Short mmCIF file of C-alpha atoms and ligand atoms in Angstrom, two decimals:
data_model
loop_
_atom_site.label_atom_id
_atom_site.label_comp_id
_atom_site.label_asym_id
_atom_site.label_seq_id
_atom_site.Cartn_x
_atom_site.Cartn_y
_atom_site.Cartn_z
CA MET K 1 -0.43 85.36 23.33
CA LYS K 2 -2.85 87.49 21.88
CA ARG K 3 -6.18 85.71 20.92
CA PHE K 4 -7.71 86.52 17.92
CA ASP K 5 -11.06 87.40 17.94
CA ILE K 6 -13.15 85.83 14.54
CA SER K 7 -15.67 88.81 15.01
CA LEU K 8 -13.23 91.47 14.01
CA LEU K 9 -12.92 89.70 10.42
CA CYS K 10 -16.63 88.66 9.99
CA GLU K 11 -17.93 92.14 11.17
CA PRO K 12 -17.29 94.12 7.96
CA ILE K 13 -19.07 91.48 5.89
CA LEU K 14 -21.85 90.64 8.38
CA LYS K 15 -22.72 93.82 9.11
CA PRO K 16 -23.61 94.98 5.72
CA LEU K 17 -25.38 91.84 5.29
CA ARG K 18 -27.50 92.23 8.65
CA ILE K 19 -28.40 95.66 7.46
CA LEU K 20 -29.00 94.47 3.84
CA GLY K 21 -31.31 91.88 5.26
CA TYR K 22 -33.24 94.68 7.26
CA ARG K 23 -33.74 96.76 4.07
CA ILE K 24 -34.72 93.49 1.83
CA ARG K 25 -37.49 92.71 4.20
CA HIS K 26 -38.47 96.54 4.52
CA VAL K 27 -38.57 97.14 0.78
CA TRP K 28 -40.37 93.72 0.46
CA ASN K 29 -43.27 95.13 2.92
CA ARG K 30 -43.51 98.19 1.06
CA ARG K 31 -43.17 96.68 -2.56
CA LYS K 32 -40.54 99.33 -3.28
CA PRO K 33 -37.31 98.13 -5.44
CA LEU K 34 -34.30 98.09 -3.57
CA SER K 35 -31.80 100.46 -4.95
CA GLY K 36 -28.81 102.90 -3.60
CA ALA K 37 -26.04 102.48 -1.32
CA ILE K 38 -26.05 100.82 1.99
CA LYS K 39 -24.41 103.06 4.64
CA VAL K 40 -22.87 100.92 7.48
CA THR K 41 -21.80 103.38 9.63
CA GLY K 42 -21.58 106.99 9.47
CA LYS K 43 -17.72 106.59 9.14
CA ASP K 44 -17.78 103.36 7.03
CA THR K 45 -17.24 103.15 3.02
CA PRO K 46 -21.13 102.74 1.64
CA VAL K 47 -21.22 99.24 0.42
CA SER K 48 -23.38 99.03 -3.13
CA PHE K 49 -25.97 96.40 -3.15
CA HIS K 50 -24.07 95.03 -6.28
CA GLU K 51 -20.82 94.52 -4.24
CA LEU K 52 -22.82 93.00 -1.78
CA GLY K 53 -24.46 90.43 -4.21
CA GLU K 54 -20.84 89.61 -5.51
CA LEU K 55 -19.89 89.05 -2.00
CA TYR K 56 -22.61 86.71 -1.45
CA GLU K 57 -21.98 84.93 -4.57
CA THR K 58 -18.21 84.51 -3.84
CA LEU K 59 -19.25 83.02 -0.27
CA HIS K 60 -21.90 80.94 -1.68
CA ASP K 61 -19.38 79.69 -4.47
CA MET K 62 -16.79 78.79 -1.68
CA ALA K 63 -19.22 76.83 0.04
CA ILE K 64 -20.39 75.02 -2.88
CA ARG K 65 -17.54 74.57 -5.45
CA ASP K 66 -14.27 72.86 -5.87
CA PRO K 67 -11.87 75.58 -5.95
CA LEU K 68 -9.54 73.74 -8.53
CA THR K 69 -12.10 72.79 -11.31
CA GLY K 70 -14.74 75.05 -10.33
CA ILE K 71 -17.37 72.29 -10.31
CA TYR K 72 -19.51 71.44 -7.40
CA ASN K 73 -17.77 70.02 -4.62
CA ARG K 74 -18.58 67.31 -1.90
CA ALA K 75 -20.75 69.16 -0.06
CA LEU K 76 -23.08 69.92 -2.53
CA LEU K 77 -22.93 66.68 -4.33
CA PHE K 78 -24.48 65.37 -0.97
CA ASP K 79 -26.89 67.68 -0.44
CA ARG K 80 -28.42 67.20 -3.97
CA LEU K 81 -28.53 63.51 -3.69
CA LYS K 82 -30.34 63.94 -0.36
CA GLN K 83 -32.69 66.52 -1.85
CA LEU K 84 -33.20 63.68 -4.68
CA PHE K 85 -34.08 60.84 -2.51
CA VAL K 86 -36.52 63.08 -0.68
CA GLU K 87 -38.00 63.94 -3.83
CA TYR K 88 -38.54 60.38 -5.44
CA ARG K 89 -40.07 59.59 -2.19
CA ARG K 90 -42.82 61.94 -2.88
CA THR K 91 -42.80 61.69 -6.81
CA PRO K 92 -41.52 58.41 -8.29
CA GLY K 93 -38.80 58.95 -10.66
CA ARG K 94 -35.15 57.78 -10.87
CA ALA K 95 -31.86 59.29 -11.87
CA GLY K 96 -28.33 57.92 -12.83
CA VAL K 97 -25.26 58.21 -10.69
CA LEU K 98 -21.89 57.96 -12.51
CA LEU K 99 -18.95 57.54 -10.00
CA ILE K 100 -15.87 58.27 -12.33
CA ASP K 101 -12.38 57.34 -11.32
CA LEU K 102 -9.32 58.67 -13.42
CA VAL K 103 -7.13 55.57 -13.72
CA ARG K 104 -3.59 55.84 -12.50
CA PHE K 105 -3.94 59.58 -12.01
CA LYS K 106 -1.46 59.25 -8.70
CA TYR K 107 1.59 58.47 -11.26
CA VAL K 108 1.22 61.56 -13.13
CA ASN K 109 1.19 63.16 -9.85
CA ASP K 110 4.18 61.29 -8.45
CA LEU K 111 5.92 61.75 -11.70
CA LEU K 112 5.31 65.22 -13.11
CA GLY K 113 4.57 66.82 -10.02
CA HIS K 114 1.23 68.22 -8.28
CA HIS K 115 1.10 71.26 -10.65
CA THR K 116 0.89 69.12 -14.00
CA GLY K 117 -1.58 66.78 -12.36
CA ASP K 118 -4.23 69.55 -11.39
CA LEU K 119 -3.99 70.90 -15.10
CA LEU K 120 -4.79 67.51 -16.17
CA LEU K 121 -7.50 67.06 -13.71
CA LYS K 122 -9.02 70.70 -15.16
CA GLU K 123 -8.66 69.34 -18.61
CA VAL K 124 -10.64 65.81 -17.64
CA VAL K 125 -13.45 68.12 -16.03
CA GLU K 126 -13.82 70.20 -19.16
CA ARG K 127 -14.03 67.28 -21.43
CA ILE K 128 -16.58 65.49 -19.00
CA SER K 129 -18.78 68.49 -18.65
CA GLY K 130 -18.70 68.83 -22.43
CA ALA K 131 -20.39 65.37 -22.75
CA LEU K 132 -23.05 66.20 -20.41
CA ARG K 133 -26.37 68.14 -20.60
CA GLU K 134 -27.23 71.43 -18.60
CA SER K 135 -29.57 69.58 -16.34
CA ASP K 136 -26.56 67.29 -15.29
CA THR K 137 -25.00 67.84 -12.28
CA LEU K 138 -20.99 67.17 -12.10
CA ALA K 139 -19.19 67.02 -8.57
CA ARG K 140 -15.85 66.68 -7.29
CA LEU K 141 -16.09 63.73 -4.93
CA GLY K 142 -12.16 64.25 -3.75
CA GLY K 143 -8.90 63.95 -5.23
CA ASP K 144 -9.32 61.85 -8.79
CA GLU K 145 -12.97 60.94 -8.18
CA PHE K 146 -15.94 62.77 -9.67
CA VAL K 147 -19.57 61.99 -9.73
CA VAL K 148 -22.25 62.97 -12.24
CA ILE K 149 -26.00 63.04 -11.35
CA LEU K 150 -28.28 62.47 -14.55
CA PRO K 151 -31.90 63.36 -13.78
CA ASP K 152 -34.53 61.21 -14.99
CA THR K 153 -32.53 58.40 -16.56
CA ASP K 154 -32.73 54.86 -17.21
CA THR K 155 -29.96 52.45 -17.54
CA GLU K 156 -29.58 52.52 -20.95
CA GLN K 157 -29.30 56.27 -20.90
CA ALA K 158 -26.96 56.30 -18.10
CA VAL K 159 -24.82 54.15 -19.68
CA GLN K 160 -24.86 55.97 -23.29
CA VAL K 161 -23.31 59.11 -20.90
CA GLY K 162 -20.87 56.82 -19.53
CA GLN K 163 -19.61 55.82 -23.27
CA LYS K 164 -19.79 59.37 -24.26
CA ILE K 165 -17.53 60.37 -21.20
CA ILE K 166 -15.11 57.52 -21.90
CA GLN K 167 -14.90 58.50 -25.46
CA ALA K 168 -14.46 62.20 -24.66
CA MET K 169 -11.17 61.20 -23.13
CA HIS K 170 -9.75 59.49 -26.17
CA PRO K 171 -7.74 62.49 -27.64
CA VAL K 172 -4.21 62.63 -26.23
CA PHE K 173 -4.08 65.63 -23.59
CA GLU K 174 -1.42 67.93 -23.98
CA VAL K 175 -0.19 69.32 -20.59
CA GLU K 176 2.56 71.62 -20.38
CA GLY K 177 4.17 69.69 -23.06
CA HIS K 178 3.15 66.50 -21.99
CA LYS K 179 1.35 64.29 -23.98
CA LEU K 180 -0.86 62.32 -21.57
CA SER K 181 -3.56 60.29 -21.61
CA ALA K 182 -6.36 59.71 -19.35
CA SER K 183 -8.69 56.80 -18.82
CA LEU K 184 -11.33 56.35 -16.70
CA SER K 185 -13.49 53.82 -14.77
CA ILE K 186 -17.13 54.45 -14.19
CA GLY K 187 -19.16 52.98 -11.91
CA ILE K 188 -23.08 53.15 -12.73
CA THR K 189 -25.73 53.17 -10.31
CA LEU K 190 -29.38 54.26 -10.49
CA MET K 191 -31.46 55.91 -7.70
CA PRO K 192 -33.62 55.27 -5.88
CA GLU K 193 -33.58 51.48 -7.28
CA HIS K 194 -30.18 50.56 -6.19
CA ALA K 195 -29.87 52.44 -2.90
CA GLU K 196 -32.11 54.49 -0.40
CA ASP K 197 -29.56 56.61 0.98
CA VAL K 198 -26.53 58.51 -0.13
CA ASP K 199 -23.59 56.30 1.38
CA THR K 200 -25.06 53.28 -0.08
CA LEU K 201 -25.73 54.85 -3.39
CA LEU K 202 -22.04 55.58 -3.55
CA ARG K 203 -20.54 52.61 -2.01
CA ASN K 204 -22.77 50.67 -4.82
CA ALA K 205 -21.55 53.25 -7.52
CA ASP K 206 -17.89 52.25 -6.26
CA TYR K 207 -18.46 48.64 -6.47
CA ALA K 208 -19.68 49.03 -10.19
CA MET K 209 -16.50 51.03 -10.91
CA TYR K 210 -14.53 48.29 -9.34
CA LEU K 211 -16.00 45.87 -11.92
CA ALA K 212 -15.69 48.47 -14.58
CA LYS K 213 -11.45 48.41 -13.70
CA ASP K 214 -11.50 45.09 -14.93
CA ASN K 215 -13.55 45.25 -17.93
CA LYS K 216 -12.67 46.59 -21.49
CA GLN K 217 -15.49 48.96 -21.55
CA GLY K 218 -14.19 50.98 -18.70
CA TYR K 219 -17.87 51.12 -17.13
CA ALA K 220 -19.99 48.82 -15.13
CA VAL K 221 -23.53 48.92 -14.02
CA PHE K 222 -24.38 47.90 -10.28
CA ASP K 223 -25.19 44.54 -9.94
CA PRO K 224 -27.30 44.45 -6.51
CA SER K 225 -26.54 40.48 -6.23
CA ILE K 226 -22.90 41.21 -5.49
CA THR K 227 -22.98 43.40 -2.67
CA ASP K 228 -22.62 41.16 0.08
CA GLU K 229 -19.83 39.08 -1.48
CA LEU K 230 -17.79 42.05 -2.52
CA THR K 231 -18.17 43.65 1.17
CA LEU K 232 -16.41 40.62 2.35
CA ALA K 233 -13.95 40.56 -0.53
CA ARG K 234 -12.91 44.13 -0.62
CA MET K 235 -12.33 44.16 3.26
CA THR K 236 -10.43 40.87 3.55
CA LEU K 237 -9.10 40.04 0.39
CA ASP K 238 -7.84 43.38 -0.42
CA GLY K 239 -6.11 43.37 3.22
CA ILE K 240 -4.46 39.85 2.23
CA LEU K 241 -3.51 40.42 -1.45
CA ASN K 242 -1.95 43.87 -0.56
CA GLU K 243 -0.34 43.09 2.73
CA ASP K 244 -0.32 40.13 4.34
CA ILE K 245 0.48 37.42 1.96
CA GLU K 246 3.21 36.90 3.88
CA ARG K 247 1.33 35.68 6.87
CA ASN K 248 0.33 32.51 4.58
CA ASP K 249 -3.33 33.21 4.66
CA LEU K 250 -3.30 32.00 1.32
CA PHE K 251 -1.72 28.61 0.14
CA LEU K 252 -1.82 26.17 -2.51
CA VAL K 253 -2.71 22.51 -2.39
CA TYR K 254 -2.13 19.91 -5.27
CA GLN K 255 -4.12 17.22 -6.65
CA PRO K 256 -2.29 14.79 -9.35
CA VAL K 257 -3.57 14.45 -12.74
CA LEU K 258 -2.69 10.66 -14.01
CA LEU K 259 -2.38 9.11 -17.40
CA THR K 260 -5.47 6.63 -17.58
CA SER K 261 -3.29 3.92 -19.75
CA THR K 262 -0.20 3.74 -17.35
CA GLY K 263 -1.11 5.49 -13.90
CA GLU K 264 1.39 7.90 -14.25
CA VAL K 265 1.43 11.40 -13.33
CA SER K 266 1.08 13.66 -15.45
CA TYR K 267 1.22 16.86 -13.37
CA LEU K 268 -0.32 18.38 -10.38
CA GLU K 269 -2.89 20.76 -10.60
CA ALA K 270 -2.56 23.55 -8.28
CA LEU K 271 -5.54 24.79 -6.10
CA ILE K 272 -5.94 27.74 -4.15
CA ARG K 273 -6.84 27.58 -0.72
CA TRP K 274 -7.58 30.87 2.03
CA ARG K 275 -6.98 30.14 5.66
CA ARG K 276 -9.12 32.61 7.75
CA PRO K 277 -7.68 34.06 10.98
CA ASP K 278 -10.32 31.91 12.57
CA GLY K 279 -8.49 28.92 11.25
CA LYS K 280 -11.39 27.86 8.86
CA ILE K 281 -10.17 27.05 5.22
CA LEU K 282 -12.14 28.80 2.49
CA LEU K 283 -12.58 26.86 -1.04
CA PRO K 284 -11.78 28.79 -3.95
CA GLU K 285 -15.50 28.51 -4.69
CA SER K 286 -16.26 30.94 -2.08
CA PHE K 287 -13.90 33.70 -3.03
CA ILE K 288 -12.62 33.31 -6.86
CA ARG K 289 -15.85 34.78 -8.06
CA VAL K 290 -15.69 37.64 -5.62
CA ALA K 291 -11.96 38.20 -6.71
CA GLU K 292 -13.40 38.29 -10.38
CA LYS K 293 -16.12 40.77 -9.85
CA SER K 294 -13.71 42.89 -7.60
CA GLY K 295 -10.86 43.11 -9.78
CA LEU K 296 -8.47 41.55 -7.33
CA ILE K 297 -8.34 38.41 -9.54
CA ARG K 298 -5.28 39.61 -11.17
CA GLN K 299 -3.21 39.70 -7.89
CA LEU K 300 -4.69 36.67 -6.84
CA SER K 301 -3.46 35.07 -9.90
CA THR K 302 0.16 36.95 -9.82
CA TRP K 303 0.31 35.28 -6.45
CA VAL K 304 -0.92 31.62 -7.49
CA ILE K 305 1.70 31.88 -10.52
CA GLU K 306 4.45 32.79 -8.69
CA THR K 307 3.83 30.36 -5.69
CA ALA K 308 3.19 27.38 -7.92
CA CYS K 309 6.60 28.22 -9.81
CA ARG K 310 8.34 28.52 -6.69
CA GLU K 311 7.06 25.37 -5.24
CA LEU K 312 7.54 23.80 -8.67
CA ALA K 313 11.08 24.50 -8.76
CA VAL K 314 11.38 22.58 -5.21
CA MET K 315 9.76 19.84 -6.17
CA GLN K 316 11.56 19.45 -9.50
CA GLN K 317 14.93 19.03 -7.59
CA ASP K 318 13.21 15.51 -6.28
CA TYR K 319 11.20 15.13 -9.37
CA PRO K 320 13.01 16.29 -12.53
CA GLY K 321 10.26 16.86 -15.28
CA LEU K 322 7.40 17.48 -12.96
CA ARG K 323 4.81 19.89 -14.06
CA THR K 324 2.50 22.19 -12.45
CA GLY K 325 -1.08 23.26 -13.83
CA ILE K 326 -2.57 26.41 -12.79
CA ASN K 327 -6.39 27.92 -13.10
CA LEU K 328 -6.69 30.86 -14.87
CA SER K 329 -9.80 33.02 -14.81
CA MET K 330 -11.03 34.72 -18.01
CA HIS K 331 -10.07 38.01 -16.33
CA ASN K 332 -6.37 37.19 -16.59
CA LEU K 333 -6.92 36.63 -20.28
CA HIS K 334 -7.98 40.12 -20.72
CA ASP K 335 -4.83 41.11 -18.74
CA PHE K 336 -2.27 42.01 -21.08
CA LYS K 337 0.34 41.64 -18.57
CA ILE K 338 -0.20 37.98 -17.91
CA MET K 339 2.20 37.14 -20.39
CA ALA K 340 5.03 38.81 -18.49
CA LYS K 341 3.85 37.63 -15.20
CA ILE K 342 4.06 34.20 -16.43
CA GLN K 343 7.32 34.79 -17.98
CA ASP K 344 8.76 36.67 -14.79
CA SER K 345 7.90 33.41 -12.57
CA LEU K 346 9.51 30.96 -15.11
CA ASP K 347 12.57 32.98 -15.33
CA ARG K 348 12.64 33.75 -11.57
CA TYR K 349 12.85 29.92 -11.13
CA GLN K 350 14.56 28.84 -14.21
CA LEU K 351 11.40 26.90 -15.12
CA ASP K 352 10.80 25.21 -18.75
CA PRO K 353 7.67 26.70 -20.01
CA ALA K 354 6.20 23.46 -20.85
CA SER K 355 6.33 22.69 -17.40
CA LEU K 356 3.43 24.74 -16.81
CA LEU K 357 -0.28 23.90 -17.75
CA LEU K 358 -3.08 26.55 -17.65
CA GLU K 359 -6.47 25.34 -17.34
CA ILE K 360 -9.09 28.09 -18.24
CA THR K 361 -12.69 27.56 -17.37
CA GLU K 362 -14.93 27.12 -20.52
CA THR K 363 -17.59 29.79 -19.77
CA GLY K 364 -14.53 32.32 -19.59
CA VAL K 365 -13.15 31.22 -22.95
CA MET K 366 -16.42 31.90 -24.49
CA LEU K 367 -17.36 35.39 -23.30
CA ASP K 368 -14.90 37.23 -25.37
CA PRO K 369 -13.56 34.72 -27.77
CA ASP K 370 -11.11 36.89 -30.08
CA GLN K 371 -9.33 38.32 -27.24
CA VAL K 372 -9.09 35.33 -25.63
CA ILE K 373 -7.68 33.38 -28.71
CA LYS K 374 -5.08 36.11 -28.96
CA THR K 375 -4.03 35.65 -25.41
CA LEU K 376 -3.93 31.89 -25.57
CA ASP K 377 -2.08 32.11 -29.08
CA GLN K 378 1.02 33.92 -27.02
CA LEU K 379 0.67 31.47 -24.69
CA ALA K 380 0.74 28.15 -26.72
CA ALA K 381 3.58 29.91 -28.71
CA LYS K 382 5.86 30.15 -25.48
CA GLY K 383 5.47 26.34 -24.93
CA LEU K 384 2.71 26.29 -22.23
CA GLN K 385 0.11 23.59 -22.35
CA LEU K 386 -3.38 24.75 -22.32
CA SER K 387 -6.64 22.86 -21.08
CA ILE K 388 -10.54 23.83 -21.07
CA ASP K 389 -11.56 23.63 -17.58
CA ASP K 390 -15.12 22.31 -16.64
CA PHE K 391 -15.72 21.40 -20.19
CA GLY K 392 -19.68 21.00 -20.62
CA THR K 393 -20.79 23.43 -18.28
CA GLY K 394 -20.39 26.48 -20.84
CA HIS K 395 -21.78 27.10 -24.17
CA SER K 396 -19.00 25.91 -26.28
CA SER K 397 -19.07 26.66 -29.86
CA LEU K 398 -17.39 23.92 -32.29
CA VAL K 399 -16.05 26.90 -34.26
CA TYR K 400 -14.19 28.32 -31.37
CA LEU K 401 -13.12 24.96 -30.38
CA LYS K 402 -11.35 24.49 -33.40
CA ARG K 403 -9.64 27.98 -33.16
CA LEU K 404 -8.65 27.57 -29.57
CA PRO K 405 -4.90 26.63 -29.53
CA VAL K 406 -5.61 24.19 -26.63
CA HIS K 407 -4.43 20.86 -26.07
CA THR K 408 -6.90 19.21 -23.71
CA LEU K 409 -10.64 19.48 -22.96
CA LYS K 410 -10.87 18.95 -19.00
CA VAL K 411 -14.81 17.53 -18.53
CA ASP K 412 -16.65 18.83 -15.73
CA LYS K 413 -16.72 16.48 -12.66
CA SER K 414 -20.68 17.13 -12.94
CA PHE K 415 -20.79 14.59 -16.13
CA VAL K 416 -17.83 12.22 -14.35
CA THR K 417 -18.59 11.26 -11.02
CA ASP K 418 -21.95 9.38 -11.65
CA MET K 419 -21.34 8.18 -15.23
CA ASP K 420 -21.45 4.64 -14.14
CA THR K 421 -25.04 5.23 -13.24
CA ASP K 422 -26.21 8.03 -15.26
CA GLU K 423 -26.28 6.89 -19.05
CA GLU K 424 -26.64 10.07 -20.38
CA ASN K 425 -23.81 11.48 -18.75
CA ALA K 426 -22.07 8.59 -19.82
CA PHE K 427 -23.30 9.18 -23.43
CA ILE K 428 -21.95 12.93 -23.15
CA ILE K 429 -18.55 11.98 -22.05
CA ARG K 430 -18.04 9.42 -24.64
CA ALA K 431 -19.22 11.81 -27.55
CA THR K 432 -16.83 14.75 -25.68
CA ILE K 433 -13.94 12.17 -25.95
CA ASP K 434 -14.59 11.57 -29.77
CA LEU K 435 -14.98 14.89 -30.68
CA ALA K 436 -11.86 15.77 -28.78
CA HIS K 437 -9.64 13.25 -30.34
CA SER K 438 -11.36 14.15 -33.82
CA LEU K 439 -9.99 17.91 -33.36
CA GLY K 440 -6.65 16.29 -32.21
CA LEU K 441 -7.09 17.33 -28.62
CA THR K 442 -6.63 14.85 -25.55
CA VAL K 443 -9.23 14.42 -22.85
CA THR K 444 -9.07 14.57 -18.92
CA ALA K 445 -11.92 13.53 -16.60
CA GLU K 446 -12.07 15.31 -13.56
CA GLY K 447 -14.16 14.07 -10.45
CA VAL K 448 -13.30 10.29 -10.50
CA GLU K 449 -14.18 8.88 -7.18
CA SER K 450 -14.70 5.23 -8.22
CA GLY K 451 -13.01 2.12 -9.61
CA ALA K 452 -16.04 1.70 -11.85
CA VAL K 453 -15.71 5.19 -13.39
CA LEU K 454 -12.20 4.78 -14.17
CA TYR K 455 -12.56 1.35 -15.74
CA MET K 456 -15.06 3.23 -17.88
CA LEU K 457 -13.17 5.78 -18.81
CA LYS K 458 -10.41 3.50 -19.90
CA GLY K 459 -12.81 1.54 -22.14
CA MET K 460 -13.82 5.03 -23.83
CA GLY K 461 -10.13 6.07 -24.52
CA CYS K 462 -10.12 8.91 -22.26
CA ASP K 463 -6.32 10.18 -21.95
CA TYR K 464 -5.98 11.50 -18.05
CA TYR K 465 -8.12 11.33 -15.17
CA GLN K 466 -7.97 12.95 -11.68
CA GLY K 467 -10.07 12.58 -8.77
CA TYR K 468 -10.90 11.62 -4.83
CA TYR K 469 -10.51 7.95 -6.09
CA VAL K 470 -6.66 8.32 -6.56
CA SER K 471 -5.99 11.07 -4.42
CA GLU K 472 -7.63 14.19 -2.82
CA PRO K 473 -5.91 17.66 -2.84
CA MET K 474 -2.86 18.08 -0.72
CA SER K 475 -0.40 20.42 0.96
CA LYS K 476 2.82 20.29 -0.77
CA ASP K 477 4.58 18.40 1.77
CA ALA K 478 1.98 15.80 1.99
CA MET K 479 2.14 15.63 -1.89
CA THR K 480 5.47 14.91 -2.24
CA LYS K 481 5.34 12.38 0.35
CA TRP K 482 2.45 10.64 -1.90
CA LEU K 483 4.75 11.03 -4.85
CA SER K 484 7.70 9.22 -3.45
CA GLN K 485 5.47 6.51 -2.03
CA ARG K 486 3.88 5.90 -5.18
CA ARG K 487 7.27 6.02 -6.95
CA GLU K 488 8.78 3.20 -4.45
CA ARG K 489 5.73 1.22 -5.32
CA MET K 490 5.89 1.70 -8.85
CA GLN K 491 9.68 0.48 -8.93
P1 LIG I 501 -11.25 22.85 -10.89
O1 LIG I 501 -10.07 23.67 -11.78
O2 LIG I 501 -12.46 22.44 -11.91
O3 LIG I 501 -10.69 21.86 -9.99
C1 LIG I 501 -11.23 20.87 -9.77
C2 LIG I 501 -11.93 20.73 -8.48
O4 LIG I 501 -13.08 19.86 -8.06
C3 LIG I 501 -11.37 21.10 -7.14
O5 LIG I 501 -12.14 22.09 -6.20
C4 LIG I 501 -11.09 19.87 -6.45
O6 LIG I 501 -10.82 19.86 -5.02
C5 LIG I 501 -12.41 18.95 -7.02
N1 LIG I 501 -12.19 17.61 -7.05
C6 LIG I 501 -11.25 17.20 -7.42
N2 LIG I 501 -11.31 15.54 -7.50
C7 LIG I 501 -12.83 15.49 -6.94
C8 LIG I 501 -13.50 14.48 -7.10
O7 LIG I 501 -13.04 13.25 -7.03
N3 LIG I 501 -14.98 14.45 -6.58
C9 LIG I 501 -15.31 15.83 -6.39
N4 LIG I 501 -16.52 16.01 -6.05
N5 LIG I 501 -14.57 17.19 -6.43
C10 LIG I 501 -13.51 16.70 -6.72
P2 LIG I 501 -11.57 23.25 -5.64
O8 LIG I 501 -10.36 23.05 -4.93
O9 LIG I 501 -12.74 23.53 -4.50
O10 LIG I 501 -11.56 24.35 -6.38
C11 LIG I 501 -12.77 24.84 -7.39
C12 LIG I 501 -12.42 25.54 -8.24
O11 LIG I 501 -11.95 27.00 -8.18
C13 LIG I 501 -11.48 24.92 -9.27
O12 LIG I 501 -12.08 23.83 -10.26
C14 LIG I 501 -10.88 26.02 -10.01
O13 LIG I 501 -11.97 26.12 -11.28
C15 LIG I 501 -11.19 27.04 -9.34
N6 LIG I 501 -9.96 27.53 -8.60
C16 LIG I 501 -8.83 26.60 -7.98
N7 LIG I 501 -7.86 27.29 -7.63
C17 LIG I 501 -7.75 28.40 -8.45
C18 LIG I 501 -6.92 29.34 -8.29
O14 LIG I 501 -5.89 29.69 -8.13
N8 LIG I 501 -7.33 30.39 -9.55
C19 LIG I 501 -8.30 30.35 -10.37
N9 LIG I 501 -8.55 31.10 -11.01
N10 LIG I 501 -9.38 29.17 -10.01
C20 LIG I 501 -8.92 28.28 -9.13
MG1 LIG I 502 -8.89 23.16 -12.77
MG1 LIG I 503 -12.74 21.65 -13.43
#
């Protein structure tokens, strides 16, 4: 095969450039203006300086611009960020860096084709540009990801720009007869305070973007305290939730909640566990928060709902009327699909909605009461039992408590476990029980570890209890055995 000599292609470009370089140096030395055509060889067509300038511009643009949208490309972005880091080392200053991701852009490409996808991207870029100042830099990082650099900015201003960009997306896009909406997730970081190099900066912006995916605003500012946890979570949880659920890395254990008056089982609370490849079993405390922050809590909860329903259906064959309690994170209550997910699982396993209880942590409930109340109302209307978990650790307001369609307050174990020796805690529990009853709610005490505490709770009229005193959380099989032994004893 004949080999292609690249110098043949380059020569017509390089030669005039070489000559131009020579002439520039020449006229610069003699302080004379550069003019006229450059003759490359006696036979070649002369190349004007203007043409060369254009050629250079084109080559330069090719090197630094994204061909589709015309904005800067990844190479320029990295270069500019590097320069900024160097600059800020010399003279203190800071820039805001926004990582922007087009939510569900993949579907536009898949459903309407790449041509439409490309057109939408161009329009999105135009709107983003419209929200920026001339001194800002907009670059395409790749695919549907963009980065904006805002020089001389603080968090507040960076957030304002983020909001402006999000607002710019509100009017519907019209692309080739399709009415398309585009929503964005924006991760906001500040340099140099959030990172000392470009890779870390963009990774942190990516973390923030993940947070943004799970909140209503559509943007989030990077929080340095979450990096370690998130690295772990993104690397492992992501894999587990997306691919490896079959491997049983995640599983549920169950702990009974009993009626204080009779000792009957009211329901089994499902608690998640994560078995790591080294066999170590992680408690939810070490990964739920991470899942919440990384946005994976939705997939995780979907898995919990589905698994708890499947296992309940099996257990109900021996124990008709048995109920299960599922813990929900406040993030779930902002997920408008949560209702459908629960309904799906109930239908699939032919369960009565009243056989599911949802425990929602109090801090979560109070973060965005209006939204949460709306979702809770819908859930309650379906016949699901609702309780406020870890009651006493958040900042409940009685006003909201009255508006919440909940049935039970579950008092946090930190008040319960030592209430027989801690007078203040005993007082708090008594007051909570009175308050709940006056609002028409029942009360569950969690963390009951001794007979003395159970005795006190009975005296105070507490309705339900749960704790190591009667049973620790157990695997489904161990729980079934425990239930059958108890049934025999009770008969
Ligand atoms: P929680 O819902 O308040 O669950 C009660 C926690 O107290 C459980 O911890 C349980 O094992 C523990 N516990 C039960 N009895 C006693 C006792 O007598 N003494 C003491 N000291 N502790 C007791 P676990 O399983 O580690 O769960 C911790 C928290 O993680 C749960 O608190 C719940 O908020 C959350 N969680 C568990 N599973 C899930 C889940 O599937 N989804 C979500 N979003 N959160 C979950
Ligand atoms: Mg709970
Ligand atoms: Mg609790």
